GROMACS .gro file of C-alpha atoms in nm:
model
  246
    1MET     CA    1  -1.320  -2.292   0.602
    2VAL     CA    2  -1.083  -2.486   0.377
    3ALA     CA    3  -0.732  -2.352   0.430
    4PRO     CA    4  -0.626  -2.139   0.131
    5ARG     CA    5  -0.320  -2.233  -0.071
    6GLN     CA    6  -0.038  -1.983  -0.052
    7ARG     CA    7  -0.011  -1.956  -0.431
    8ASP     CA    8  -0.378  -1.848  -0.444
    9ILE     CA    9  -0.333  -1.569  -0.190
   10ARG     CA   10  -0.313  -1.215  -0.322
   11ASN     CA   11  -0.184  -1.041  -0.009
   12LEU     CA   12   0.187  -0.985  -0.062
   13LEU     CA   13   0.287  -1.020   0.303
   14LEU     CA   14   0.120  -1.360   0.325
   15LYS     CA   15   0.281  -1.457  -0.006
   16ALA     CA   16   0.624  -1.362   0.133
   17LEU     CA   17   0.594  -1.593   0.436
   18PRO     CA   18   0.787  -1.921   0.460
   19ALA     CA   19   0.551  -2.213   0.404
   20ASP     CA   20   0.549  -2.328   0.768
   21ALA     CA   21   0.476  -1.977   0.897
   22PHE     CA   22   0.200  -1.939   0.638
   23ASP     CA   23   0.043  -2.268   0.748
   24MET     CA   24   0.045  -2.153   1.110
   25ILE     CA   25  -0.125  -1.821   1.044
   26VAL     CA   26  -0.392  -1.939   0.800
   27ALA     CA   27  -0.497  -2.217   1.037
   28ASP     CA   28  -0.658  -1.945   1.252
   29ALA     CA   29  -0.738  -1.698   0.972
   30GLU     CA   30  -1.088  -1.610   0.858
   31LEU     CA   31  -1.162  -1.456   0.520
   32ILE     CA   32  -1.412  -1.178   0.589
   33PRO     CA   33  -1.595  -0.917   0.379
   34LEU     CA   34  -1.471  -0.562   0.428
   35PRO     CA   35  -1.749  -0.316   0.343
   36VAL     CA   36  -1.691   0.056   0.307
   37LYS     CA   37  -1.642   0.226   0.649
   38HIS     CA   38  -1.567  -0.107   0.819
   39VAL     CA   39  -1.331  -0.030   1.107
   40LEU     CA   40  -1.018  -0.245   1.116
   41VAL     CA   41  -0.841  -0.061   1.397
   42GLU     CA   42  -1.024   0.171   1.634
   43ALA     CA   43  -0.830   0.461   1.783
   44ASP     CA   44  -0.702   0.410   2.137
   45GLU     CA   45  -0.856   0.065   2.169
   46PRO     CA   46  -0.662  -0.262   2.182
   47ASN     CA   47  -0.750  -0.469   1.878
   48GLU     CA   48  -0.814  -0.843   1.890
   49HIS     CA   49  -0.714  -0.910   1.529
   50VAL     CA   50  -0.484  -0.798   1.253
   51CYS     CA   51  -0.616  -0.804   0.898
   52PHE     CA   52  -0.432  -0.891   0.579
   53ILE     CA   53  -0.616  -0.718   0.297
   54GLU     CA   54  -0.683  -0.926  -0.013
   55SER     CA   55  -0.879  -0.662  -0.203
   56GLY     CA   56  -1.011  -0.313  -0.147
   57LEU     CA   57  -0.845  -0.013   0.013
   58ALA     CA   58  -0.807   0.093   0.375
   59SER     CA   59  -0.699   0.426   0.519
   60MET     CA   60  -0.511   0.491   0.839
   61VAL     CA   61  -0.624   0.831   0.967
   62ALA     CA   62  -0.478   1.062   1.228
   63SER     CA   63  -0.720   1.299   1.400
   64ASN     CA   64  -0.742   1.533   1.697
   65GLY     CA   65  -1.012   1.640   1.937
   66GLU     CA   66  -1.122   1.919   1.705
   67ASP     CA   67  -1.251   1.690   1.428
   68GLU     CA   68  -0.946   1.756   1.211
   69ALA     CA   69  -0.834   1.443   1.027
   70VAL     CA   70  -0.595   1.343   0.751
   71GLU     CA   71  -0.491   1.011   0.601
   72VAL     CA   72  -0.145   0.898   0.712
   73GLY     CA   73  -0.138   0.550   0.561
   74HIS     CA   74  -0.266   0.366   0.255
   75ILE     CA   75  -0.324  -0.011   0.288
   76GLY     CA   76  -0.421  -0.254   0.014
   77PHE     CA   77  -0.319  -0.604  -0.089
   78GLU     CA   78   0.044  -0.520  -0.008
   79GLY     CA   79  -0.019  -0.476   0.362
   80MET     CA   80  -0.200  -0.532   0.687
   81ALA     CA   81  -0.410  -0.335   0.931
   82GLY     CA   82  -0.280  -0.339   1.287
   83SER     CA   83   0.091  -0.316   1.213
   84HIS     CA   84   0.154  -0.139   1.546
   85VAL     CA   85   0.131  -0.487   1.702
   86VAL     CA   86   0.464  -0.573   1.536
   87LEU     CA   87   0.622  -0.306   1.758
   88LYS     CA   88   0.466  -0.469   2.067
   89THR     CA   89   0.219  -0.184   2.108
   90ASP     CA   90  -0.134  -0.285   2.205
   91LYS     CA   91  -0.313   0.022   2.066
   92THR     CA   92  -0.266   0.334   1.856
   93PRO     CA   93  -0.432   0.678   1.838
   94ASN     CA   94  -0.475   0.629   1.463
   95ARG     CA   95  -0.793   0.478   1.318
   96THR     CA   96  -0.797   0.240   1.020
   97PHE     CA   97  -1.110   0.178   0.814
   98MET     CA   98  -1.212   0.071   0.465
   99GLN     CA   99  -1.253   0.332   0.195
  100VAL     CA  100  -1.311   0.085  -0.092
  101VAL     CA  101  -1.499  -0.242  -0.040
  102GLY     CA  102  -1.293  -0.561  -0.036
  103THR     CA  103  -1.202  -0.874   0.157
  104GLY     CA  104  -0.928  -0.970   0.400
  105PHE     CA  105  -0.790  -1.244   0.621
  106GLN     CA  106  -0.857  -1.168   0.986
  107VAL     CA  107  -0.604  -1.326   1.222
  108PRO     CA  108  -0.621  -1.330   1.605
  109ILE     CA  109  -0.349  -1.125   1.772
  110ARG     CA  110  -0.235  -1.426   1.975
  111THR     CA  111  -0.170  -1.628   1.658
  112PHE     CA  112   0.011  -1.342   1.490
  113LYS     CA  113   0.234  -1.282   1.793
  114ARG     CA  114   0.310  -1.654   1.821
  115MET     CA  115   0.420  -1.661   1.459
  116LEU     CA  116   0.652  -1.363   1.513
  117LEU     CA  117   0.802  -1.533   1.818
  118GLU     CA  118   0.855  -1.873   1.656
  119PHE     CA  119   0.993  -1.744   1.325
  120PRO     CA  120   1.260  -1.474   1.371
  121ALA     CA  121   1.294  -1.423   0.994
  122VAL     CA  122   0.919  -1.351   0.977
  123ASN     CA  123   0.953  -1.101   1.261
  124ASP     CA  124   1.222  -0.929   1.053
  125LEU     CA  125   0.992  -0.930   0.749
  126PHE     CA  126   0.720  -0.749   0.940
  127LEU     CA  127   0.966  -0.501   1.089
  128ASN     CA  128   1.069  -0.426   0.731
  129TYR     CA  129   0.702  -0.374   0.645
  130VAL     CA  130   0.661  -0.127   0.932
  131HIS     CA  131   0.969   0.054   0.802
  132CYS     CA  132   0.803   0.074   0.458
  133CYS     CA  133   0.495   0.228   0.619
  134ASP     CA  134   0.719   0.486   0.786
  135ILE     CA  135   0.876   0.569   0.449
  136GLN     CA  136   0.530   0.611   0.296
  137LEU     CA  137   0.441   0.855   0.575
  138ALA     CA  138   0.772   1.041   0.538
  139HIS     CA  139   0.712   1.088   0.166
  140SER     CA  140   0.359   1.208   0.231
  141ALA     CA  141   0.516   1.478   0.449
  142LEU     CA  142   0.767   1.553   0.173
  143ALA     CA  143   0.487   1.578  -0.085
  144ASN     CA  144   0.283   1.806   0.141
  145GLY     CA  145   0.576   2.036   0.201
  146ARG     CA  146   0.748   2.047  -0.138
  147TYR     CA  147   0.496   1.956  -0.410
  148ASN     CA  148   0.194   2.142  -0.539
  149MET     CA  149  -0.163   2.018  -0.520
  150HIS     CA  150  -0.195   1.849  -0.859
  151GLU     CA  151   0.137   1.665  -0.807
  152ARG     CA  152   0.017   1.541  -0.467
  153LEU     CA  153  -0.318   1.437  -0.611
  154ALA     CA  154  -0.144   1.247  -0.892
  155ARG     CA  155   0.066   1.065  -0.630
  156TRP     CA  156  -0.238   0.951  -0.433
  157LEU     CA  157  -0.420   0.841  -0.748
  158LEU     CA  158  -0.118   0.631  -0.845
  159MET     CA  159  -0.108   0.474  -0.499
  160CYS     CA  160  -0.478   0.387  -0.527
  161HIS     CA  161  -0.427   0.253  -0.881
  162ASP     CA  162  -0.149   0.027  -0.752
  163ARG     CA  163  -0.380  -0.127  -0.496
  164LEU     CA  164  -0.712  -0.158  -0.680
  165ASP     CA  165  -0.818  -0.373  -0.975
  166GLY     CA  166  -0.881  -0.218  -1.312
  167ASN     CA  167  -0.858   0.148  -1.408
  168ASP     CA  168  -1.173   0.267  -1.230
  169LEU     CA  169  -1.105   0.397  -0.879
  170PRO     CA  170  -1.427   0.431  -0.674
  171LEU     CA  171  -1.308   0.738  -0.488
  172THR     CA  172  -1.530   1.021  -0.375
  173HIS     CA  173  -1.410   1.380  -0.365
  174GLU     CA  174  -1.458   1.367   0.013
  175PHE     CA  175  -1.215   1.077   0.038
  176LEU     CA  176  -0.958   1.249  -0.182
  177ALA     CA  177  -0.988   1.560   0.034
  178LEU     CA  178  -0.920   1.345   0.344
  179MET     CA  179  -0.617   1.188   0.177
  180LEU     CA  180  -0.471   1.525   0.086
  181GLY     CA  181  -0.581   1.717   0.395
  182VAL     CA  182  -0.756   1.988   0.193
  183ARG     CA  183  -1.108   2.111   0.124
  184ARG     CA  184  -1.329   1.918  -0.115
  185SER     CA  185  -1.355   2.218  -0.347
  186GLY     CA  186  -0.979   2.222  -0.386
  187VAL     CA  187  -0.974   1.855  -0.485
  188THR     CA  188  -1.252   1.910  -0.739
  189ASN     CA  189  -1.058   2.192  -0.901
  190GLU     CA  190  -0.739   1.988  -0.925
  191LEU     CA  191  -0.923   1.688  -1.068
  192HIS     CA  192  -1.054   1.917  -1.341
  193VAL     CA  193  -0.699   2.033  -1.414
  194ILE     CA  194  -0.567   1.676  -1.455
  195GLU     CA  195  -0.879   1.575  -1.645
  196GLY     CA  196  -0.816   1.860  -1.886
  197LEU     CA  197  -0.484   1.693  -1.973
  198ARG     CA  198  -0.678   1.376  -2.070
  199VAL     CA  199  -0.501   1.175  -1.801
  200ILE     CA  200  -0.811   1.084  -1.598
  201LYS     CA  201  -1.189   1.092  -1.626
  202SER     CA  202  -1.355   1.208  -1.305
  203THR     CA  203  -1.716   1.168  -1.197
  204ARG     CA  204  -1.884   1.218  -0.860
  205ALA     CA  205  -1.767   0.889  -0.707
  206ASN     CA  206  -1.516   0.750  -0.955
  207VAL     CA  207  -1.183   0.840  -1.112
  208ARG     CA  208  -1.085   0.647  -1.425
  209ILE     CA  209  -0.715   0.634  -1.508
  210LEU     CA  210  -0.668   0.697  -1.880
  211ASP     CA  211  -0.292   0.747  -1.904
  212ARG     CA  212  -0.081   0.614  -1.618
  213GLU     CA  213   0.249   0.711  -1.779
  214ARG     CA  214   0.142   1.075  -1.797
  215LEU     CA  215   0.007   1.058  -1.440
  216GLU     CA  216   0.349   0.943  -1.319
  217GLU     CA  217   0.504   1.237  -1.503
  218ILE     CA  218   0.266   1.476  -1.325
  219ALA     CA  219   0.343   1.323  -0.985
  220ALA     CA  220   0.716   1.372  -1.058
  221GLY     CA  221   0.942   1.280  -0.767
  222SER     CA  222   0.656   1.267  -0.515
  223TYR     CA  223   0.582   0.907  -0.619
  224GLY     CA  224   0.803   0.601  -0.633
  225VAL     CA  225   1.051   0.593  -0.343
  226PRO     CA  226   0.825   0.411  -0.089
  227GLU     CA  227   0.716   0.168  -0.361
  228ARG     CA  228   1.076   0.084  -0.451
  229GLU     CA  229   1.165   0.044  -0.083
  230TYR     CA  230   0.878  -0.203  -0.039
  231GLU     CA  231   0.994  -0.402  -0.339
  232ARG     CA  232   1.354  -0.403  -0.213
  233LEU     CA  233   1.267  -0.527   0.136
  234ILE     CA  234   0.959  -0.743   0.085
  235GLY     CA  235   1.073  -0.876  -0.252
  236LEU     CA  236   0.739  -0.841  -0.432
  237LYS     CA  237   0.618  -0.568  -0.664
  238VAL     CA  238   0.344  -0.327  -0.557
  239ARG     CA  239   0.370  -0.082  -0.849
  240ARG     CA  240   0.169  -0.143  -1.162
  241LEU     CA  241   0.340  -0.169  -1.494
  242ILE     CA  242   0.274   0.130  -1.715
  243SER     CA  243   0.004   0.058  -1.969
  244ARG     CA  244  -0.097   0.278  -2.253
  245ARG     CA  245  -0.413   0.480  -2.266
  246ALA     CA  246  -0.716   0.292  -2.132
   0.00000   0.00000   0.00000
């Protein structure tokens, strides 16, 4: 594979790397397709690669032995799967898999660790990224505890909209229920509520954003803090600019 040029890369973490660190990591990187349900990190198993997502959407999911599961992390072109490796942990009980088809750069763990060791500033960058993931999780807990269902749903739709191309989000009601930790019927009802405000158009496996500005108003304070923290520390913007009705 011809080594990609850094200016052509979409992944924000790869874009933020110093040129020499970027050259090191892409020398061993492989651009791979990421179909829906493709597992990036298996629970309780050491992974051999990290993956920098170029397109698509991955979910990090926490589950127990009773088949209860909820999404605890959202990963798109701003991030990577396997971030526990930054903390020198070989495995995690959380599972990460693709919810929306895409592509990503797969990098061997040995290469990634060597880069962190040889470039202290890059190690700091990835520690900042892990911090941003923690803030995202903290604000999911805040949203679950202090915001109502349609506000939480608006937040997740905004997060998906940030990470996917266009205004059509190929999200099933089952996926939205997993993200919010609720029953599918509850998600369907709340989608109808937001749709009635002419903010979205929902079908069986797609949600079209019609009015992002209004969606941000519905999400209220549940959305925005993790996104601003990412932009402060990583130095690149993950939030979309508000556009008028689609």
